[in-house]
Structures are given as C-alpha cells and as structure tokens.
PDB file of C-alpha atoms in Angstrom:
ATOM      1  CA  MET A   1      98.994 146.768  62.853  1.00 86.00           C
ATOM      2  CA  ASN A   2      96.908 149.931  62.580  1.00 90.00           C
ATOM      3  CA  VAL A   3      93.996 151.154  64.707  1.00 89.00           C
ATOM      4  CA  THR A   4      91.403 149.681  62.338  1.00 90.00           C
ATOM      5  CA  GLU A   5      92.931 146.217  62.673  1.00 90.00           C
ATOM      6  CA  ALA A   6      93.254 146.748  66.435  1.00 90.00           C
ATOM      7  CA  GLU A   7      89.542 147.511  66.703  1.00 90.00           C
ATOM      8  CA  ARG A   8      88.685 144.363  64.755  1.00 92.00           C
ATOM      9  CA  VAL A   9      90.956 142.149  66.862  1.00 91.00           C
ATOM     10  CA  CYS A  10      89.716 143.596  70.151  1.00 90.00           C
ATOM     11  CA  GLY A  11      86.108 143.233  69.038  1.00 90.00           C
ATOM     12  CA  ALA A  12      86.642 139.549  68.300  1.00 90.00           C
ATOM     13  CA  VAL A  13      88.322 139.032  71.678  1.00 90.00           C
ATOM     14  CA  PHE A  14      85.434 140.813  73.439  1.00 87.00           C
ATOM     15  CA  GLU A  15      82.885 138.544  71.791  1.00 87.00           C
ATOM     16  CA  GLU A  16      84.845 135.419  72.678  1.00 87.00           C
ATOM     17  CA  ILE A  17      85.150 136.433  76.328  1.00 86.00           C
ATOM     18  CA  ARG A  18      81.402 137.073  76.476  1.00 82.00           C
ATOM     19  CA  THR A  19      80.675 133.562  75.207  1.00 82.00           C
ATOM     20  CA  ALA A  20      82.281 132.167  78.366  1.00 81.00           C
ATOM     21  CA  VAL A  21      81.842 134.887  80.987  1.00 81.00           C
ATOM     22  CA  ILE A  22      78.621 136.621  82.004  1.00 77.00           C
ATOM     23  CA  GLY A  23      79.520 140.176  82.937  1.00 75.00           C
ATOM     24  CA  ASP A  24      79.491 143.866  82.168  1.00 79.00           C
ATOM     25  CA  PRO A  25      81.055 144.566  78.737  1.00 82.00           C
ATOM     26  CA  THR A  26      82.587 147.734  80.220  1.00 87.00           C
ATOM     27  CA  LEU A  27      84.607 145.558  82.590  1.00 86.00           C
ATOM     28  CA  PHE A  28      86.019 143.492  79.740  1.00 87.00           C
ATOM     29  CA  GLU A  29      86.943 146.679  77.881  1.00 90.00           C
ATOM     30  CA  THR A  30      88.716 148.007  80.971  1.00 91.00           C
ATOM     31  CA  ILE A  31      90.758 144.827  81.358  1.00 91.00           C
ATOM     32  CA  LEU A  32      91.663 144.745  77.674  1.00 92.00           C
ATOM     33  CA  THR A  33      92.614 148.427  77.849  1.00 93.00           C
ATOM     34  CA  ALA A  34      95.194 147.506  80.484  1.00 93.00           C
ATOM     35  CA  VAL A  35      96.463 144.622  78.349  1.00 92.00           C
ATOM     36  CA  VAL A  36      96.832 146.832  75.259  1.00 93.00           C
ATOM     37  CA  GLY A  37      98.399 149.568  77.402  1.00 92.00           C
ATOM     38  CA  GLU A  38     100.902 147.060  78.890  1.00 92.00           C
ATOM     39  CA  GLY A  39      99.541 147.544  82.402  1.00 91.00           C
ATOM     40  CA  HIS A  40      98.288 145.338  85.209  1.00 92.00           C
ATOM     41  CA  VAL A  41      94.802 144.876  86.664  1.00 92.00           C
ATOM     42  CA  LEU A  42      93.554 144.717  90.252  1.00 91.00           C
ATOM     43  CA  LEU A  43      90.114 143.125  90.603  1.00 88.00           C
ATOM     44  CA  GLU A  44      88.433 143.685  93.944  1.00 83.00           C
ATOM     45  CA  ASP A  45      85.257 141.740  94.525  1.00 74.00           C
ATOM     46  CA  VAL A  46      83.635 139.001  96.562  1.00 68.00           C
ATOM     47  CA  PRO A  47      84.273 135.326  95.677  1.00 69.00           C
ATOM     48  CA  GLY A  48      82.200 133.649  92.996  1.00 67.00           C
ATOM     49  CA  THR A  49      81.812 136.562  90.596  1.00 66.00           C
ATOM     50  CA  GLY A  50      83.969 135.090  87.818  1.00 72.00           C
ATOM     51  CA  LYS A  51      87.381 136.699  88.360  1.00 79.00           C
ATOM     52  CA  THR A  52      89.366 133.506  87.749  1.00 82.00           C
ATOM     53  CA  LEU A  53      87.224 132.512  84.777  1.00 83.00           C
ATOM     54  CA  THR A  54      87.683 135.957  83.229  1.00 85.00           C
ATOM     55  CA  ALA A  55      91.482 135.789  83.521  1.00 86.00           C
ATOM     56  CA  ARG A  56      91.647 132.244  82.181  1.00 87.00           C
ATOM     57  CA  THR A  57      89.281 133.040  79.293  1.00 88.00           C
ATOM     58  CA  LEU A  58      91.281 136.123  78.338  1.00 89.00           C
ATOM     59  CA  ALA A  59      94.507 134.122  78.256  1.00 90.00           C
ATOM     60  CA  ARG A  60      92.864 131.434  76.134  1.00 90.00           C
ATOM     61  CA  ALA A  61      91.420 133.945  73.652  1.00 90.00           C
ATOM     62  CA  LEU A  62      94.838 135.596  73.304  1.00 91.00           C
ATOM     63  CA  ASP A  63      96.594 132.193  73.118  1.00 89.00           C
ATOM     64  CA  LEU A  64      98.915 133.111  75.983  1.00 92.00           C
ATOM     65  CA  GLU A  65     100.413 130.937  78.711  1.00 92.00           C
ATOM     66  CA  PHE A  66      98.309 131.211  81.856  1.00 92.00           C
ATOM     67  CA  SER A  67      99.413 130.722  85.455  1.00 92.00           C
ATOM     68  CA  ARG A  68      97.398 130.991  88.675  1.00 92.00           C
ATOM     69  CA  ILE A  69      99.012 131.672  92.041  1.00 90.00           C
ATOM     70  CA  GLN A  70      96.873 131.199  95.145  1.00 90.00           C
ATOM     71  CA  PHE A  71      98.225 133.637  97.709  1.00 88.00           C
ATOM     72  CA  THR A  72      98.283 132.286 101.281  1.00 87.00           C
ATOM     73  CA  PRO A  73      99.921 133.459 104.536  1.00 87.00           C
ATOM     74  CA  ASP A  74     102.695 130.863 104.201  1.00 88.00           C
ATOM     75  CA  LEU A  75     103.556 131.663 100.564  1.00 87.00           C
ATOM     76  CA  LEU A  76     107.241 132.551 100.111  1.00 87.00           C
ATOM     77  CA  PRO A  77     108.802 134.785  97.424  1.00 87.00           C
ATOM     78  CA  ALA A  78     110.596 131.749  95.959  1.00 86.00           C
ATOM     79  CA  ASP A  79     107.212 130.049  95.528  1.00 88.00           C
ATOM     80  CA  ILE A  80     106.424 132.791  93.005  1.00 89.00           C
ATOM     81  CA  THR A  81     109.720 133.528  91.311  1.00 87.00           C
ATOM     82  CA  GLY A  82     111.304 130.070  91.390  1.00 84.00           C
ATOM     83  CA  THR A  83     114.478 128.730  92.975  1.00 81.00           C
ATOM     84  CA  HIS A  84     117.639 126.749  92.304  1.00 74.00           C
ATOM     85  CA  VAL A  85     117.332 123.002  92.812  1.00 80.00           C
ATOM     86  CA  TYR A  86     120.308 120.689  93.081  1.00 73.00           C
ATOM     87  CA  ASP A  87     120.534 118.143  90.277  1.00 75.00           C
ATOM     88  CA  GLU A  88     122.378 115.098  91.636  1.00 74.00           C
ATOM     89  CA  GLN A  89     123.041 113.600  88.206  1.00 77.00           C
ATOM     90  CA  ALA A  90     124.509 116.810  86.788  1.00 76.00           C
ATOM     91  CA  GLY A  91     126.180 117.684  90.080  1.00 77.00           C
ATOM     92  CA  GLN A  92     125.028 121.304  89.951  1.00 77.00           C
ATOM     93  CA  PHE A  93     122.138 123.591  90.792  1.00 76.00           C
ATOM     94  CA  GLU A  94     119.506 124.079  88.110  1.00 80.00           C
ATOM     95  CA  PHE A  95     116.984 126.893  88.053  1.00 79.00           C
ATOM     96  CA  GLU A  96     113.360 125.815  88.402  1.00 82.00           C
ATOM     97  CA  ALA A  97     111.106 128.613  87.190  1.00 83.00           C
ATOM     98  CA  GLY A  98     108.173 129.654  89.341  1.00 86.00           C
ATOM     99  CA  PRO A  99     104.625 130.405  88.185  1.00 90.00           C
ATOM    100  CA  ILE A 100     105.515 134.057  87.558  1.00 91.00           C
ATOM    101  CA  PHE A 101     107.112 132.908  84.277  1.00 92.00           C
ATOM    102  CA  ALA A 102     103.907 133.043  82.241  1.00 92.00           C
ATOM    103  CA  ASN A 103     102.231 135.598  79.988  1.00 92.00           C
ATOM    104  CA  VAL A 104      99.073 135.996  82.056  1.00 92.00           C
ATOM    105  CA  VAL A 105      99.495 135.589  85.811  1.00 92.00           C
ATOM    106  CA  LEU A 106      96.444 135.458  88.063  1.00 92.00           C
ATOM    107  CA  ALA A 107      97.489 136.490  91.582  1.00 90.00           C
ATOM    108  CA  ASP A 108      94.463 135.234  93.484  1.00 88.00           C
ATOM    109  CA  GLU A 109      93.701 136.922  96.822  1.00 87.00           C
ATOM    110  CA  ILE A 110      96.962 138.865  96.775  1.00 86.00           C
ATOM    111  CA  ASN A 111      96.211 140.453 100.140  1.00 84.00           C
ATOM    112  CA  ARG A 112      96.426 137.074 101.927  1.00 85.00           C
ATOM    113  CA  ALA A 113     100.210 136.794 101.487  1.00 84.00           C
ATOM    114  CA  PRO A 114     102.731 138.647 103.693  1.00 85.00           C
ATOM    115  CA  PRO A 115     104.307 141.902 102.403  1.00 85.00           C
ATOM    116  CA  LYS A 116     107.626 140.261 101.446  1.00 85.00           C
ATOM    117  CA  THR A 117     105.839 137.877  99.096  1.00 85.00           C
ATOM    118  CA  GLN A 118     103.633 140.639  97.707  1.00 85.00           C
ATOM    119  CA  ALA A 119     106.787 142.662  97.023  1.00 83.00           C
ATOM    120  CA  ALA A 120     108.271 139.827  94.958  1.00 83.00           C
ATOM    121  CA  LEU A 121     105.257 139.912  92.643  1.00 86.00           C
ATOM    122  CA  LEU A 122     105.075 143.694  92.496  1.00 82.00           C
ATOM    123  CA  GLU A 123     108.782 143.958  91.667  1.00 81.00           C
ATOM    124  CA  ALA A 124     108.251 141.576  88.758  1.00 85.00           C
ATOM    125  CA  MET A 125     105.295 143.680  87.632  1.00 86.00           C
ATOM    126  CA  GLY A 126     107.349 146.866  87.626  1.00 83.00           C
ATOM    127  CA  GLU A 127     110.573 145.529  86.142  1.00 83.00           C
ATOM    128  CA  LYS A 128     109.262 142.599  84.054  1.00 87.00           C
ATOM    129  CA  GLN A 129     112.164 140.599  85.389  1.00 85.00           C
ATOM    130  CA  VAL A 130     113.187 138.771  88.559  1.00 86.00           C
ATOM    131  CA  SER A 131     116.541 138.531  90.330  1.00 80.00           C
ATOM    132  CA  ILE A 132     117.308 135.116  91.821  1.00 78.00           C
ATOM    133  CA  GLY A 133     120.653 133.996  93.205  1.00 71.00           C
ATOM    134  CA  GLY A 134     122.441 136.992  91.748  1.00 74.00           C
ATOM    135  CA  GLU A 135     121.030 136.371  88.260  1.00 79.00           C
ATOM    136  CA  THR A 136     118.455 138.540  86.510  1.00 82.00           C
ATOM    137  CA  ARG A 137     115.936 136.639  84.427  1.00 86.00           C
ATOM    138  CA  PRO A 138     113.537 138.396  82.031  1.00 89.00           C
ATOM    139  CA  LEU A 139     109.878 137.433  82.122  1.00 90.00           C
ATOM    140  CA  PRO A 140     108.113 136.310  78.946  1.00 90.00           C
ATOM    141  CA  GLU A 141     106.527 138.858  76.634  1.00 90.00           C
ATOM    142  CA  PRO A 142     103.802 139.896  76.805  1.00 91.00           C
ATOM    143  CA  PHE A 143     103.492 139.821  80.581  1.00 92.00           C
ATOM    144  CA  PHE A 144     100.654 141.128  82.679  1.00 91.00           C
ATOM    145  CA  VAL A 145      99.171 140.385  86.078  1.00 91.00           C
ATOM    146  CA  ILE A 146      95.531 140.189  87.072  1.00 91.00           C
ATOM    147  CA  ALA A 147      95.465 140.330  90.866  1.00 90.00           C
ATOM    148  CA  THR A 148      92.331 139.806  92.967  1.00 88.00           C
ATOM    149  CA  GLN A 149      91.399 140.639  96.514  1.00 84.00           C
ATOM    150  CA  ASN A 150      88.297 140.162  98.620  1.00 76.00           C
ATOM    151  CA  PRO A 151      87.191 143.527 100.078  1.00 71.00           C
ATOM    152  CA  VAL A 152      84.825 141.986 102.630  1.00 68.00           C
ATOM    153  CA  GLU A 153      86.880 139.437 104.548  1.00 63.00           C
ATOM    154  CA  GLN A 154      89.845 141.300 106.052  1.00 61.00           C
ATOM    155  CA  GLU A 155      90.811 139.042 108.976  1.00 62.00           C
ATOM    156  CA  GLY A 156      94.277 137.580 108.482  1.00 59.00           C
ATOM    157  CA  THR A 157      95.031 139.692 105.409  1.00 71.00           C
ATOM    158  CA  PHE A 158      97.845 142.114 104.541  1.00 74.00           C
ATOM    159  CA  PRO A 159      96.394 145.148 102.717  1.00 76.00           C
ATOM    160  CA  LEU A 160      98.543 146.421  99.853  1.00 78.00           C
ATOM    161  CA  PRO A 161     100.325 149.696 100.694  1.00 73.00           C
ATOM    162  CA  GLU A 162      99.288 152.673  98.582  1.00 74.00           C
ATOM    163  CA  ALA A 163     102.669 152.722  96.822  1.00 70.00           C
ATOM    164  CA  GLN A 164     102.120 149.130  95.669  1.00 76.00           C
ATOM    165  CA  VAL A 165      98.499 149.634  94.639  1.00 82.00           C
ATOM    166  CA  ASP A 166      99.806 152.470  92.471  1.00 83.00           C
ATOM    167  CA  ARG A 167     101.624 149.900  90.318  1.00 86.00           C
ATOM    168  CA  PHE A 168      98.352 148.625  88.892  1.00 90.00           C
ATOM    169  CA  MET A 169      97.242 150.540  85.817  1.00 92.00           C
ATOM    170  CA  VAL A 170      93.563 149.925  86.592  1.00 93.00           C
ATOM    171  CA  LYS A 171      91.499 148.747  89.507  1.00 91.00           C
ATOM    172  CA  THR A 172      87.953 147.580  88.929  1.00 87.00           C
ATOM    173  CA  ALA A 173      85.305 145.156  90.182  1.00 82.00           C
ATOM    174  CA  MET A 174      83.398 142.328  88.525  1.00 76.00           C
ATOM    175  CA  GLY A 175      80.082 143.115  90.202  1.00 72.00           C
ATOM    176  CA  TYR A 176      77.047 140.838  90.207  1.00 75.00           C
ATOM    177  CA  PRO A 177      75.313 140.112  86.881  1.00 72.00           C
ATOM    178  CA  ASP A 178      71.768 141.378  86.529  1.00 74.00           C
ATOM    179  CA  ARG A 179      68.860 138.935  86.813  1.00 78.00           C
ATOM    180  CA  ASP A 180      68.892 138.109  83.095  1.00 79.00           C
ATOM    181  CA  GLY A 181      72.634 137.491  83.276  1.00 74.00           C
ATOM    182  CA  GLU A 182      72.321 135.111  86.206  1.00 72.00           C
ATOM    183  CA  LEU A 183      69.456 133.291  84.514  1.00 82.00           C
ATOM    184  CA  GLU A 184      71.605 132.910  81.390  1.00 75.00           C
ATOM    185  CA  LEU A 185      74.386 131.566  83.613  1.00 74.00           C
ATOM    186  CA  VAL A 186      72.071 128.853  84.960  1.00 79.00           C
ATOM    187  CA  ASP A 187      70.771 128.049  81.450  1.00 75.00           C
ATOM    188  CA  ARG A 188      74.328 127.642  80.181  1.00 71.00           C
ATOM    189  CA  ARG A 189      75.228 125.358  83.074  1.00 69.00           C
ATOM    190  CA  ALA A 190      72.150 123.226  82.471  1.00 74.00           C
ATOM    191  CA  SER A 191      72.983 122.661  78.811  1.00 69.00           C
ATOM    192  CA  ARG A 192      76.610 121.539  79.084  1.00 64.00           C
ATOM    193  CA  GLU A 193      78.464 118.643  80.666  1.00 60.00           C
ATOM    194  CA  SER A 194      81.571 120.567  81.672  1.00 56.00           C
ATOM    195  CA  ARG A 195      81.532 122.928  84.647  1.00 58.00           C
ATOM    196  CA  THR A 196      83.992 125.358  83.037  1.00 63.00           C
ATOM    197  CA  PRO A 197      83.242 126.825  79.580  1.00 66.00           C
ATOM    198  CA  GLU A 198      86.119 126.815  77.099  1.00 73.00           C
ATOM    199  CA  ALA A 199      86.972 129.847  74.986  1.00 76.00           C
ATOM    200  CA  SER A 200      88.539 129.549  71.551  1.00 82.00           C
ATOM    201  CA  ARG A 201      91.832 131.024  70.468  1.00 87.00           C
ATOM    202  CA  ILE A 202      91.260 134.289  68.601  1.00 89.00           C
ATOM    203  CA  VAL A 203      94.795 135.611  68.104  1.00 89.00           C
ATOM    204  CA  ASP A 204      98.332 134.490  68.831  1.00 89.00           C
ATOM    205  CA  ARG A 205     101.204 135.871  70.882  1.00 90.00           C
ATOM    206  CA  GLU A 206     102.713 137.824  67.995  1.00 92.00           C
ATOM    207  CA  THR A 207      99.388 139.533  67.327  1.00 92.00           C
ATOM    208  CA  VAL A 208      99.112 140.525  70.991  1.00 92.00           C
ATOM    209  CA  LEU A 209     102.586 142.083  70.870  1.00 92.00           C
ATOM    210  CA  ALA A 210     101.629 143.932  67.683  1.00 93.00           C
ATOM    211  CA  LEU A 211      98.425 145.080  69.374  1.00 91.00           C
ATOM    212  CA  GLN A 212     100.410 146.507  72.291  1.00 93.00           C
ATOM    213  CA  SER A 213     102.450 148.642  69.890  1.00 93.00           C
ATOM    214  CA  VAL A 214      99.381 150.335  68.354  1.00 94.00           C
ATOM    215  CA  PRO A 215      98.854 152.946  71.133  1.00 94.00           C
ATOM    216  CA  GLU A 216     102.270 154.386  70.300  1.00 94.00           C
ATOM    217  CA  THR A 217     100.823 155.431  66.929  1.00 93.00           C
ATOM    218  CA  VAL A 218      97.832 157.212  68.507  1.00 94.00           C
ATOM    219  CA  THR A 219      98.257 160.985  68.543  1.00 94.00           C
ATOM    220  CA  VAL A 220      97.398 163.103  71.572  1.00 94.00           C
ATOM    221  CA  ASP A 221      96.670 166.790  71.047  1.00 93.00           C
ATOM    222  CA  PRO A 222      98.584 169.159  73.362  1.00 94.00           C
ATOM    223  CA  GLU A 223      95.269 170.324  74.835  1.00 94.00           C
ATOM    224  CA  ILE A 224      94.342 166.741  75.715  1.00 95.00           C
ATOM    225  CA  ARG A 225      97.765 166.234  77.289  1.00 95.00           C
ATOM    226  CA  ALA A 226      97.254 169.349  79.384  1.00 95.00           C
ATOM    227  CA  TYR A 227      93.763 168.117  80.320  1.00 95.00           C
ATOM    228  CA  VAL A 228      95.163 164.801  81.587  1.00 95.00           C
ATOM    229  CA  VAL A 229      97.783 166.605  83.673  1.00 95.00           C
ATOM    230  CA  ASP A 230      95.358 169.191  85.075  1.00 95.00           C
ATOM    231  CA  VAL A 231      92.754 166.608  86.109  1.00 95.00           C
ATOM    232  CA  CYS A 232      95.383 164.611  87.983  1.00 94.00           C
ATOM    233  CA  ARG A 233      96.866 167.705  89.619  1.00 94.00           C
ATOM    234  CA  ALA A 234      93.398 168.798  90.716  1.00 94.00           C
ATOM    235  CA  THR A 235      93.112 165.674  92.902  1.00 93.00           C
ATOM    236  CA  ARG A 236      96.055 166.921  94.985  1.00 92.00           C
ATOM    237  CA  GLU A 237      94.311 170.217  95.713  1.00 90.00           C
ATOM    238  CA  ASP A 238      91.167 168.615  97.137  1.00 87.00           C
ATOM    239  CA  GLU A 239      90.977 169.195 100.904  1.00 90.00           C
ATOM    240  CA  ARG A 240      89.634 165.652 101.347  1.00 90.00           C
ATOM    241  CA  VAL A 241      92.823 164.170  99.897  1.00 88.00           C
ATOM    242  CA  ASP A 242      96.022 163.395 101.789  1.00 89.00           C
ATOM    243  CA  VAL A 243      97.920 162.082  98.755  1.00 87.00           C
ATOM    244  CA  GLY A 244      96.695 162.771  95.233  1.00 85.00           C
ATOM    245  CA  VAL A 245      97.584 161.228  91.898  1.00 90.00           C
ATOM    246  CA  SER A 246     101.323 160.742  91.416  1.00 89.00           C
ATOM    247  CA  PRO A 247     103.336 161.475  88.260  1.00 91.00           C
ATOM    248  CA  ARG A 248     103.188 157.725  87.593  1.00 90.00           C
ATOM    249  CA  GLY A 249      99.389 157.971  87.725  1.00 92.00           C
ATOM    250  CA  ILE A 250      99.458 160.784  85.165  1.00 94.00           C
ATOM    251  CA  GLN A 251     101.470 158.596  82.807  1.00 94.00           C
ATOM    252  CA  ARG A 252      99.131 155.648  83.319  1.00 94.00           C
ATOM    253  CA  LEU A 253      96.081 157.792  82.533  1.00 95.00           C
ATOM    254  CA  PHE A 254      97.799 159.018  79.376  1.00 96.00           C
ATOM    255  CA  GLU A 255      98.704 155.445  78.347  1.00 95.00           C
ATOM    256  CA  ALA A 256      95.243 154.087  79.131  1.00 95.00           C
ATOM    257  CA  ALA A 257      93.543 156.846  77.119  1.00 96.00           C
ATOM    258  CA  ARG A 258      95.709 156.005  74.096  1.00 96.00           C
ATOM    259  CA  ALA A 259      95.004 152.290  74.513  1.00 95.00           C
ATOM    260  CA  ARG A 260      91.273 152.921  74.722  1.00 95.00           C
ATOM    261  CA  ALA A 261      91.376 155.032  71.551  1.00 95.00           C
ATOM    262  CA  ALA A 262      93.166 152.185  69.749  1.00 94.00           C
ATOM    263  CA  ILE A 263      90.596 149.649  70.959  1.00 94.00           C
ATOM    264  CA  VAL A 264      87.729 151.658  69.439  1.00 92.00           C
ATOM    265  CA  GLY A 265      89.624 152.220  66.180  1.00 92.00           C
ATOM    266  CA  ARG A 266      90.570 155.875  66.578  1.00 93.00           C
ATOM    267  CA  ASP A 267      94.050 157.179  65.779  1.00 92.00           C
ATOM    268  CA  TYR A 268      93.740 160.123  68.171  1.00 93.00           C
ATOM    269  CA  VAL A 269      92.684 160.532  71.794  1.00 94.00           C
ATOM    270  CA  ALA A 270      89.366 162.300  72.425  1.00 93.00           C
ATOM    271  CA  PRO A 271      88.105 163.606  75.784  1.00 94.00           C
ATOM    272  CA  GLU A 272      85.708 160.644  75.759  1.00 94.00           C
ATOM    273  CA  ASP A 273      88.660 158.254  76.024  1.00 95.00           C
ATOM    274  CA  VAL A 274      89.938 160.044  79.115  1.00 94.00           C
ATOM    275  CA  HIS A 275      86.474 159.988  80.715  1.00 94.00           C
ATOM    276  CA  VAL A 276      86.030 156.243  80.082  1.00 94.00           C
ATOM    277  CA  VAL A 277      89.306 155.234  81.753  1.00 95.00           C
ATOM    278  CA  VAL A 278      89.716 157.971  84.374  1.00 95.00           C
ATOM    279  CA  HIS A 279      88.002 156.203  87.288  1.00 94.00           C
ATOM    280  CA  PRO A 280      89.597 152.734  86.838  1.00 94.00           C
ATOM    281  CA  VAL A 281      92.988 154.433  86.513  1.00 94.00           C
ATOM    282  CA  LEU A 282      92.775 157.142  89.186  1.00 94.00           C
ATOM    283  CA  ASP A 283      90.351 156.129  91.959  1.00 92.00           C
ATOM    284  CA  HIS A 284      92.693 153.631  93.629  1.00 90.00           C
ATOM    285  CA  ARG A 285      95.540 156.157  93.650  1.00 91.00           C
ATOM    286  CA  ILE A 286      93.699 158.570  95.943  1.00 90.00           C
ATOM    287  CA  VAL A 287      94.651 158.501  99.630  1.00 89.00           C
ATOM    288  CA  LEU A 288      92.011 160.269 101.707  1.00 86.00           C
ATOM    289  CA  THR A 289      92.577 162.263 104.870  1.00 88.00           C
ATOM    290  CA  THR A 290      91.601 160.606 108.138  1.00 88.00           C
ATOM    291  CA  GLU A 291      88.577 162.883 108.454  1.00 90.00           C
ATOM    292  CA  ALA A 292      87.387 162.114 104.909  1.00 87.00           C
ATOM    293  CA  ASP A 293      87.877 158.417 105.537  1.00 86.00           C
ATOM    294  CA  VAL A 294      85.772 158.588 108.695  1.00 88.00           C
ATOM    295  CA  ARG A 295      83.069 160.389 106.736  1.00 89.00           C
ATOM    296  CA  ASP A 296      83.115 157.575 104.153  1.00 86.00           C
ATOM    297  CA  VAL A 297      84.157 159.848 101.307  1.00 85.00           C
ATOM    298  CA  ASP A 298      84.452 157.870  98.090  1.00 90.00           C
ATOM    299  CA  PRO A 299      87.591 158.436  95.956  1.00 90.00           C
ATOM    300  CA  TYR A 300      85.202 158.283  92.998  1.00 92.00           C
ATOM    301  CA  ALA A 301      83.676 161.571  94.192  1.00 93.00           C
ATOM    302  CA  VAL A 302      87.132 163.156  94.449  1.00 92.00           C
ATOM    303  CA  VAL A 303      87.978 162.241  90.852  1.00 94.00           C
ATOM    304  CA  GLU A 304      84.557 163.467  89.706  1.00 94.00           C
ATOM    305  CA  SER A 305      85.227 166.807  91.400  1.00 93.00           C
ATOM    306  CA  ALA A 306      88.564 167.041  89.604  1.00 93.00           C
ATOM    307  CA  LEU A 307      86.881 166.309  86.264  1.00 92.00           C
ATOM    308  CA  ASN A 308      84.184 168.900  86.886  1.00 91.00           C
ATOM    309  CA  GLY A 309      86.748 171.492  87.896  1.00 90.00           C
ATOM    310  CA  VAL A 310      88.811 171.285  84.694  1.00 90.00           C
ATOM    311  CA  ALA A 311      87.455 172.577  81.398  1.00 91.00           C
ATOM    312  CA  VAL A 312      87.075 169.873  78.748  1.00 90.00           C
ATOM    313  CA  PRO A 313      89.091 170.789  75.646  1.00 88.00           C
ATOM    314  CA  SER A 314      87.158 171.138  72.419  1.00 80.00           C
ATOM    315  CA  MET A 315      88.180 168.908  69.546  1.00 69.00           C
ATOM    316  CA  GLY A 316      88.339 171.101  66.472  1.00 58.00           C
ATOM    317  CA  ASP A 317      88.615 169.887  62.907  1.00 48.00           C
TER     318      ASP A 317
END
C-alpha cells in the first residue's frame, strides 16, 4: 500500500465513523493517527460524550475484534489477561484468554482500577504480549488500546503515574458537540429504532496491517528530524517544567508525524504534520513544577512556548 491508497482508505474510515458518531473530525483524525502509527490512545472526558461508541465504531469500520473492559476497584490482573482453568475431563489446566486478547481494547475508566491491574494492561500495551503462569503469549495483530478516564470525579480513583501515561502515543478529549451536532444527534435518535447506530465494515484486518506499514515509507528530512528533537528538548528547559518530554516522547512525535503525513496522502513529513500532532502527543508528557501547578499552568502553553522558540524549517523544492 502506498500513501495515495492510505489516504483513500483513511478517508473512507473517517466518513463511516462520522455516520455513527457526532464529533470533531480532528478528534477522529487524531485517533486514526495513533492506529496507523501503532500507538495507543487515552481519552479524558466526562461520561456521555461518545467515547465507547467511537471505539466500537472504529473497530467495526476496520473489521477488528473489539473488547471492552470496565475498570473497577476490585478488578484483578487475571481478569484482564486471562488465567488457567482446570478442565476435569482432560485432567489438566487450560488457558482461558482474557479480554485483552482482542484487536481493539477499550479500557473504560482506567483510573478506577488499582495500580497492579493498571500495570497489567500497560505492560501488554508496551510489549504486545502477556506472561501468565510462566508462559508468554503474543497478543493479536493489530493491537491497540483506547483507554478512558473521567477527569472530574476523582474520589476512589488511582491516577496513572506519569511514566505510565507516557506509554500512550496520544491523549485527547471528545468534547461536547456544538448545538447543531447535538440537534443532529437527537434527530438521528428520533428516526431509528435502535439506540446504538451500526457502522459498516470498510476494510479488513490485512488492510489495517498494510496501512500500519505505510508510515515506514514516508521520508523525513534531516531538518524536520532536528525540529522534532529541538521542540521536545525545549520543553525540558522551561522553568515551569519539572520533567519534560522523554526520548520515548520524541520517538512518538516522530512516528505520529509520519502517520499523519500518510493519512493525508503525502510521502514526506512537512512542518504542518508536526504541528497537527504535537499537542496530542506531547501535552500529557509534561510534568509541571509544584509552583506552576498551583498557578494552573497548562501543559498546552508549555508546548506552545517550545514551538515558538524553535525555528520552523523551510521546505525547499
């Protein structure tokens, strides 16, 4: 698959998602950028904004196996990864796979489960495999996680440590639709019998895997590579920042920029691609100082300062 075919496929997937989900097209592009870039997504927003529907619709459009895990305080790691169950007829233990063994895993309200359970999911995200009873089992391909958390209700929750948040390629929010969007939502509900709209299959698993290989063919000029590195390094020099973007964050920004270029049908990365993905990729990796946190400094402003402080490379012919 080349970038032209990738643009066509992604465009069709976008349109199918929008038939079922009312939302900002930029959000859908961000999520698909993570999918194409083989990353994971953290959605932070209040309940009822369509996070579950978006994940389910995406899986349906890509014809991938979907699994939803509701995180609760009593959820155990084995509830996610699976466990060995004794089979009386066979006289031996058989492995019963957990819900993590799917292509698209929705980790709903991830911050409601204790750290040990969160770690089981995050290990699977990083390694794309799980170790159970001394055996290592690979997860299906493709594999990506869409995790959600409610930023408002914090009582009885276990916030993700910064090192674990760093494992998500992008972090974004659904946001509320505008008035026209919410009116369209009501009109759609009034004209159908089912409560949940159904998306159609647009591609298959093999096409998704081919799509994920396209960014590797996208070229990145040395000046753009230096720009990515310098912007990330600039976040560490900001006096409002305790911990800036890590080397892993630099790699994720590089990968996301290539994925975004592929999605729009370009075989090279332009500064525009970096600017489109920089906030979803970098904002959640910024750890502010205590003073900056007290002053309600937004990590968005820190990343903006880094962008403004680094000269944008010119793209010559």
